[in-house]
CSV table of C-alpha atoms and ligand atoms in Angstrom, one decimal:
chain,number,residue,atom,x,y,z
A,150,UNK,CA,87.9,-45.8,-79.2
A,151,UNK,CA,88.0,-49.3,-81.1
A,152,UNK,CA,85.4,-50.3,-78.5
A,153,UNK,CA,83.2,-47.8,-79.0
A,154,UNK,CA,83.4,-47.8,-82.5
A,155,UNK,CA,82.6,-51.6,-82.3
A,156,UNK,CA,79.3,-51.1,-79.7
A,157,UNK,CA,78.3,-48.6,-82.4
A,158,UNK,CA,78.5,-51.0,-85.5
A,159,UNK,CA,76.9,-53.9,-83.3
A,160,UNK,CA,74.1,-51.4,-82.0
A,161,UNK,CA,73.3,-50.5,-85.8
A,162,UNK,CA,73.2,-54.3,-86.4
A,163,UNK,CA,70.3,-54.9,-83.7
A,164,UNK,CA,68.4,-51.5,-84.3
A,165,UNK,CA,68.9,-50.7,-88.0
A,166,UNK,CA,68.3,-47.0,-87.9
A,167,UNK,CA,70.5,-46.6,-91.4
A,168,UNK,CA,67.2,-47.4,-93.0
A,169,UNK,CA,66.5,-44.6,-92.8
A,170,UNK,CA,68.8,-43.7,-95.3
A,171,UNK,CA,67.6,-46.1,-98.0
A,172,UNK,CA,65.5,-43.3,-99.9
A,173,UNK,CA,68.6,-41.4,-100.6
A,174,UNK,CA,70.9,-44.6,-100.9
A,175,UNK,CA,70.9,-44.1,-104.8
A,176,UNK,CA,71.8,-40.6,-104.9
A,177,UNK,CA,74.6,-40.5,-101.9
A,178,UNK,CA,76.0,-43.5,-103.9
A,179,UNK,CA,76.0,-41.1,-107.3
A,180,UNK,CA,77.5,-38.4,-105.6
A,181,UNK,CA,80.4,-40.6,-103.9
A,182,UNK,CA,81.1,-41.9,-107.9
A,183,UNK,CA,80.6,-38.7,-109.6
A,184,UNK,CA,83.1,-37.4,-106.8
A,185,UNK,CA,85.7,-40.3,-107.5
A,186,UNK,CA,84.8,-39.6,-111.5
A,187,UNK,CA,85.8,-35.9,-111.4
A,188,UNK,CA,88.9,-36.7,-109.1
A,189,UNK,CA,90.1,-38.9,-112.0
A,190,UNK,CA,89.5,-36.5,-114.7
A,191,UNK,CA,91.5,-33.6,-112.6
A,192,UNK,CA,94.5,-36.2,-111.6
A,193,UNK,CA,94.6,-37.2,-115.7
A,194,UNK,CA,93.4,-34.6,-118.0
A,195,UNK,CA,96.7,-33.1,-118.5
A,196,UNK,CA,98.5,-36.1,-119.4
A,197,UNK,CA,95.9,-37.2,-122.7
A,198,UNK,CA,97.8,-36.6,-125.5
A,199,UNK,CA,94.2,-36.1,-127.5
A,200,UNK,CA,91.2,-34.7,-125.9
A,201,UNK,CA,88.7,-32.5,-125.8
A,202,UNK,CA,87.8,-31.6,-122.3
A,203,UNK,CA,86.2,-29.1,-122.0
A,204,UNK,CA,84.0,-28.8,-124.5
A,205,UNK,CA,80.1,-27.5,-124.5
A,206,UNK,CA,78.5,-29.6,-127.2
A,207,UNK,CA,78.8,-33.0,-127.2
A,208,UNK,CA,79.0,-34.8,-130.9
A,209,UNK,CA,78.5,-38.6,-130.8
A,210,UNK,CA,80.2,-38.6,-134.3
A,211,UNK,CA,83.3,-37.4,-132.5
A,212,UNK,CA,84.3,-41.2,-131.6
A,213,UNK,CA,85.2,-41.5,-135.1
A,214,UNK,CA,88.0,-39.4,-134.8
A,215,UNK,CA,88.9,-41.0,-131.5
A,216,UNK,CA,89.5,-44.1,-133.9
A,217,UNK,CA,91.5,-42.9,-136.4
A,218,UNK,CA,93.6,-41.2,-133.9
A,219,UNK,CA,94.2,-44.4,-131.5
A,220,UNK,CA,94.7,-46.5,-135.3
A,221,UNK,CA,96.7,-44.6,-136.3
A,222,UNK,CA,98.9,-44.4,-133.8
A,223,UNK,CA,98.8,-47.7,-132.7
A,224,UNK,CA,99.3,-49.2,-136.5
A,225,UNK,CA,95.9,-50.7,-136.1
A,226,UNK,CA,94.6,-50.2,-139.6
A,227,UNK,CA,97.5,-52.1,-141.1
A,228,UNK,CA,98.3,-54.9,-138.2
A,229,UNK,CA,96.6,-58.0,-137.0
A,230,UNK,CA,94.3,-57.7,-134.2
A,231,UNK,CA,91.8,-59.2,-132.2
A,232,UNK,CA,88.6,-56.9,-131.6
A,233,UNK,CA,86.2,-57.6,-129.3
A,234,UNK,CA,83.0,-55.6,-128.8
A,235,UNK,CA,80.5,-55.8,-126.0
A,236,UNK,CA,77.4,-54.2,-127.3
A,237,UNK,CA,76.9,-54.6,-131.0
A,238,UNK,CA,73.1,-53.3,-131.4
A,239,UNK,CA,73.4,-51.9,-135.1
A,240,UNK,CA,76.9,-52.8,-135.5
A,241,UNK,CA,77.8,-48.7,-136.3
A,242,UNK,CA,81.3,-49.3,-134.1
A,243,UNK,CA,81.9,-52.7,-135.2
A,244,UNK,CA,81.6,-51.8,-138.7
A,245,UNK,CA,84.4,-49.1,-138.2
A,246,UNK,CA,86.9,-51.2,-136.8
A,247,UNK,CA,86.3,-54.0,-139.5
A,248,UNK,CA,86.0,-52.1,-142.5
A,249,UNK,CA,89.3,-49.8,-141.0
A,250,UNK,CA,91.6,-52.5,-140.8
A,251,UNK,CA,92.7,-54.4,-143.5
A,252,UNK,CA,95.2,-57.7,-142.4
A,253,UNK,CA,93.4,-60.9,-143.2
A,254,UNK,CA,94.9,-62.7,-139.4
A,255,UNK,CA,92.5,-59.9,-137.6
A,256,UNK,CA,89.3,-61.1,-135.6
A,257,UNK,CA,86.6,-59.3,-135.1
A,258,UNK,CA,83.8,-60.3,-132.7
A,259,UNK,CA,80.9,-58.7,-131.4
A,260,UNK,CA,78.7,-59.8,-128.4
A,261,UNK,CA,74.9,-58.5,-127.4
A,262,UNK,CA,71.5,-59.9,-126.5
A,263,UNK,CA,69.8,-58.4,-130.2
A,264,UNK,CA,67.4,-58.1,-128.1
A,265,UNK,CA,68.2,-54.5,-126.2
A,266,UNK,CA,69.0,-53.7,-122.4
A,267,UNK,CA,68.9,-56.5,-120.1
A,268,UNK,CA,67.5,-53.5,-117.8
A,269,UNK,CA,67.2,-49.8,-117.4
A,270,UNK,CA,69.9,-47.7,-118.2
A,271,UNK,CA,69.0,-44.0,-117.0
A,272,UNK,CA,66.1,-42.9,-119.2
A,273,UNK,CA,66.2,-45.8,-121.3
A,274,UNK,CA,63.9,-48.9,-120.5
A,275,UNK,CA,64.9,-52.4,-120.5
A,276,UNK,CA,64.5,-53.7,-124.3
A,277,UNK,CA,65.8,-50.4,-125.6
A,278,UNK,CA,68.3,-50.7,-128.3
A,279,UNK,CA,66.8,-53.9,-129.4
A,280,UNK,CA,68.5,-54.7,-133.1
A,281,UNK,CA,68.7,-57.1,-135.9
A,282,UNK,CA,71.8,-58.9,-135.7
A,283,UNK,CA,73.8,-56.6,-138.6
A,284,UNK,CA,74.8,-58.3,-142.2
A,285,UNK,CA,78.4,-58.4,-142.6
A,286,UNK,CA,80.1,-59.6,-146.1
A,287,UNK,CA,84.0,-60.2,-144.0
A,288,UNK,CA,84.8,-63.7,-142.9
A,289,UNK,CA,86.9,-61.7,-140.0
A,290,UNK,CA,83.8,-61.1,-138.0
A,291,UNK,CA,81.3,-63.0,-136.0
A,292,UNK,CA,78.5,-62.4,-133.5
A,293,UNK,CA,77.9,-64.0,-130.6
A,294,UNK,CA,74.2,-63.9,-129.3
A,295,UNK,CA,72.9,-63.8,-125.8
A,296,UNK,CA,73.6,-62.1,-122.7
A,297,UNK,CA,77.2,-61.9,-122.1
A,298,UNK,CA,76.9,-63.6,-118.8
A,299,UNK,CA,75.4,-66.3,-120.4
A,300,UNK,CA,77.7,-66.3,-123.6
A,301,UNK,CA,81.5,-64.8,-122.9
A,302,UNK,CA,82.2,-67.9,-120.4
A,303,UNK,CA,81.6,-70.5,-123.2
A,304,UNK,CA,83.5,-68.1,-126.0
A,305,UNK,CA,86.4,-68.0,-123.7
A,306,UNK,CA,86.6,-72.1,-123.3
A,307,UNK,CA,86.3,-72.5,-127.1
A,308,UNK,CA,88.6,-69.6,-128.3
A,309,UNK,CA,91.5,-70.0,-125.5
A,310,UNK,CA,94.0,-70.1,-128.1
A,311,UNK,CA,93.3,-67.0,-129.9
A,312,UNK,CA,92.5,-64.7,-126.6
A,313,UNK,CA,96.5,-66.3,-125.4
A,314,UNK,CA,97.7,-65.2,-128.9
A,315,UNK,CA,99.9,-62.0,-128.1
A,316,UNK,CA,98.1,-60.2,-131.0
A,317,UNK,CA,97.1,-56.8,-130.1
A,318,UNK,CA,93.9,-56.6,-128.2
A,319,UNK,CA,91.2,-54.3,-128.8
A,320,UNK,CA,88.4,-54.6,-126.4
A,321,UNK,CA,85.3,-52.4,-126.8
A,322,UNK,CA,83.1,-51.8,-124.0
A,323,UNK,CA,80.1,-50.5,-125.2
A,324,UNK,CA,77.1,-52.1,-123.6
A,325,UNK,CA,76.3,-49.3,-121.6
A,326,UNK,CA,75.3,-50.6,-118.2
A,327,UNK,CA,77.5,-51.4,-114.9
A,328,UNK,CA,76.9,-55.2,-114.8
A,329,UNK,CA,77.9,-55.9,-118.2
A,330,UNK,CA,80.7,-54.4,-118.4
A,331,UNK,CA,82.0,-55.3,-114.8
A,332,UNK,CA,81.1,-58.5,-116.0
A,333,UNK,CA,83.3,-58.7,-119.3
A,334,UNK,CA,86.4,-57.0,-118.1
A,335,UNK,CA,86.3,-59.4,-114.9
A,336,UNK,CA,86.2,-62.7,-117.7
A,337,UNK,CA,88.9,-61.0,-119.7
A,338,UNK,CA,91.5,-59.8,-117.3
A,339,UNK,CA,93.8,-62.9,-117.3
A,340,UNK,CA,94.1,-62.5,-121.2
A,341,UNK,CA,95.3,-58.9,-121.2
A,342,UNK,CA,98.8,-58.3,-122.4
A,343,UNK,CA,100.7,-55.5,-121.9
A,344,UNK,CA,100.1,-52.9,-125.0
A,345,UNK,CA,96.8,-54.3,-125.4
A,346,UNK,CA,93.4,-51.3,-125.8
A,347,UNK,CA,90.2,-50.7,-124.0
A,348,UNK,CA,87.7,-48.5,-124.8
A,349,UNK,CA,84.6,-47.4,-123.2
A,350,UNK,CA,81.8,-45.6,-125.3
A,351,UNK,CA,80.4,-44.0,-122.2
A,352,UNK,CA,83.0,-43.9,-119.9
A,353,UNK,CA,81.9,-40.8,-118.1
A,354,UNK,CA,79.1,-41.9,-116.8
A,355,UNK,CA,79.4,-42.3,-113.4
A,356,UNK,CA,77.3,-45.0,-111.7
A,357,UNK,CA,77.3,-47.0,-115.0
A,358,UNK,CA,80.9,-47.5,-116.8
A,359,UNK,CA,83.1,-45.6,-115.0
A,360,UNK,CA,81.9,-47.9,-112.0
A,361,UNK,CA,83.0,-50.8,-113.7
A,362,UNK,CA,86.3,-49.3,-114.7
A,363,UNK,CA,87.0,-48.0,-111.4
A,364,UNK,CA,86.1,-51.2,-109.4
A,365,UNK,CA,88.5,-53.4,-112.2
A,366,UNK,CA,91.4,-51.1,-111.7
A,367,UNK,CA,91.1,-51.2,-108.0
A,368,UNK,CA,90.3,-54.9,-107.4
A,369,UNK,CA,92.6,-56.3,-110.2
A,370,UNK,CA,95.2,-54.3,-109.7
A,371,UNK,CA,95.9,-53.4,-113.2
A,372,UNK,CA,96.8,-50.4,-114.7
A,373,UNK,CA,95.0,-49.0,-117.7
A,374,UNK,CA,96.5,-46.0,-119.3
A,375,UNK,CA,94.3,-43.3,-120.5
A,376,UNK,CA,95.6,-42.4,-123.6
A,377,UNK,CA,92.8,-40.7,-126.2
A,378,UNK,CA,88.9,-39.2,-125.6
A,379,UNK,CA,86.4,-37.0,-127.0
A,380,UNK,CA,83.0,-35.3,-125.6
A,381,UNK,CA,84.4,-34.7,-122.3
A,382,UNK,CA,85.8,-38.3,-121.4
A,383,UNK,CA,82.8,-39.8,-122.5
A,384,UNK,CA,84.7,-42.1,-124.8
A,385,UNK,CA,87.8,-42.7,-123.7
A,386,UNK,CA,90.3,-45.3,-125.0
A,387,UNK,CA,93.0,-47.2,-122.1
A,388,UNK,CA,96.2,-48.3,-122.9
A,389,UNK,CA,96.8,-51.7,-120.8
A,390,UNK,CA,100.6,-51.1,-119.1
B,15,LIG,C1,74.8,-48.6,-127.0
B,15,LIG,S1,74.3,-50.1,-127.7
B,15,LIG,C2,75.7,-50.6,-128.6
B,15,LIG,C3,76.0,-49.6,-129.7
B,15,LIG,C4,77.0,-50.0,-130.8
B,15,LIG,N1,78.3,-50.4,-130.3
B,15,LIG,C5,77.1,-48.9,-131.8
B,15,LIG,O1,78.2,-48.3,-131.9
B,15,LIG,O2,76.2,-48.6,-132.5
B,15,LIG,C6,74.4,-51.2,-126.3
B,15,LIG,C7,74.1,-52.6,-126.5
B,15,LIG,O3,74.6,-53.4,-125.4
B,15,LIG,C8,73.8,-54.5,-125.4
B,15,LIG,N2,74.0,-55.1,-124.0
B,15,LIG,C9,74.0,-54.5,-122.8
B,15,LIG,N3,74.1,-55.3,-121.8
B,15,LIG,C10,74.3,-56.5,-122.3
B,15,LIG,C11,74.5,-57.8,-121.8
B,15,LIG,N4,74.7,-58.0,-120.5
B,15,LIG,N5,74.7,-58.9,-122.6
B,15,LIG,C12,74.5,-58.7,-124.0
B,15,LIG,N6,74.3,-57.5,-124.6
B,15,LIG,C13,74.2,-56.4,-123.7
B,15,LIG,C14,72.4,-54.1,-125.7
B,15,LIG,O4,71.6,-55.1,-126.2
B,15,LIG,C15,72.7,-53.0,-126.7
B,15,LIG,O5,72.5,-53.4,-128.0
């Protein structure tokens, strides 16, 4: 059997005939991640203390009560912590977290090009989402420019001390698209500490952040406890364990 399966494998290596396959690549790869992504909802819907699912209409304004539920429960509003946020654009999220907690130790810092998508994201063309870097009045927070391939590497040399701090993490993943966001939770798994918080502003989506989650989980061997979402997973906040 082993032989045969290994003349079969060699034989595709000399006379590619998968090609023919390459048309539909995109979509067999959807359907194998949209399968994976529905498996996880079914195995961990029931054990979300808040959530949603299922609901028809979906409310982008929802997230806000995502935040309030995971500050409040998690003291966030009150304790020191270090935010991260991967995809800043107008700064509507980052603004939230800064202007919701109040300790003077707290960090605050927000990554993103300023300049949009580094490249497509399902209908949205590269460029899209392009902002002005936002105007904040709170010596907590801080922007870094640039992609974060080209950016997070450099942050992490100069700030070693504070991502080793055991203050409270929370990371925000909201730049959308697979690469970034496998990229960033790649750089910042060997700071994670127990307790720590990840969320992901479109986590449902399969090819795109769930992806990236799903890949991280599996190849780092970590595991992130769901623990709050709204609109049908689509934000949905991780409890590092
Ligand atoms: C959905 S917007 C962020 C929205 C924002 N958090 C809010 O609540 O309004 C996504 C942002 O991610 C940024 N982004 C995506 N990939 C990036 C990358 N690799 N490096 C830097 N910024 C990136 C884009 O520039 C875009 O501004």
């Amino acid at each position: 059997m082993l032989r045969l399966i290994k003349f079969f494998k060699d034989f595709l290596l000399v006379f590619p005939i998968t090609f023919i396959f390459q048309p539909i690549a995109k979509y067999l790869a959807f359907i194998y991640y949209f399968n994976r992504l529905i498996i996880w909802i079914f195995k961990n819907k029931n054990s979300i203390e808040f959530k949603d699912f299922y609901t028809p209409l979906r409310k982008y304004d929802r997230r806000l009560k995502l935040y309030d539920f995971v500050s409040d429960k998690h003291q966030l509003k009150t304790t020191a912590i270090n935010y991260l946020e991967f995809g800043v654009a107008s700064g509507a999220s980052f603004k939230w977290w800064l202007n919701n907690n109040s300790n003077p130790n707290s960090t605050f810092n927000g990554f993103d090009t300023f300049e949009g998508l580094p490249e497509d994201w399902g209908t949205y063309n590269k460029g899209a989402m392009s902002s002005n870097m936002p105007q904040i009045d709170d010596q907590r927070g801080h922007f870094i420019k640039g992609l974060f391939q080209d950016t997070l590497t450099a942050f992490i040399k100069e700030k070693n001390s504070l991502l080793n701090q055991s203050t409270k993490k929370v990371i925000h993943m909201d730049a959308d698209l697979y690469s970034a966001t496998a990229f960033a939770l790649s750089q910042l798994y060997p700071f994670l500490n127990k307790g720590d918080l990840i969320l992901f502003d479109e986590f449902s989506v399969a090819m795109h952040e769930f992806k990236a989650y799903d890949e991280f989980v599996h190849n780092f061997y970590i595991n992130l406890k769901p623990i709050a979402s709204v609109n049908n997973f689509y934000q949905t906040v991780f409890e590092v364990m």
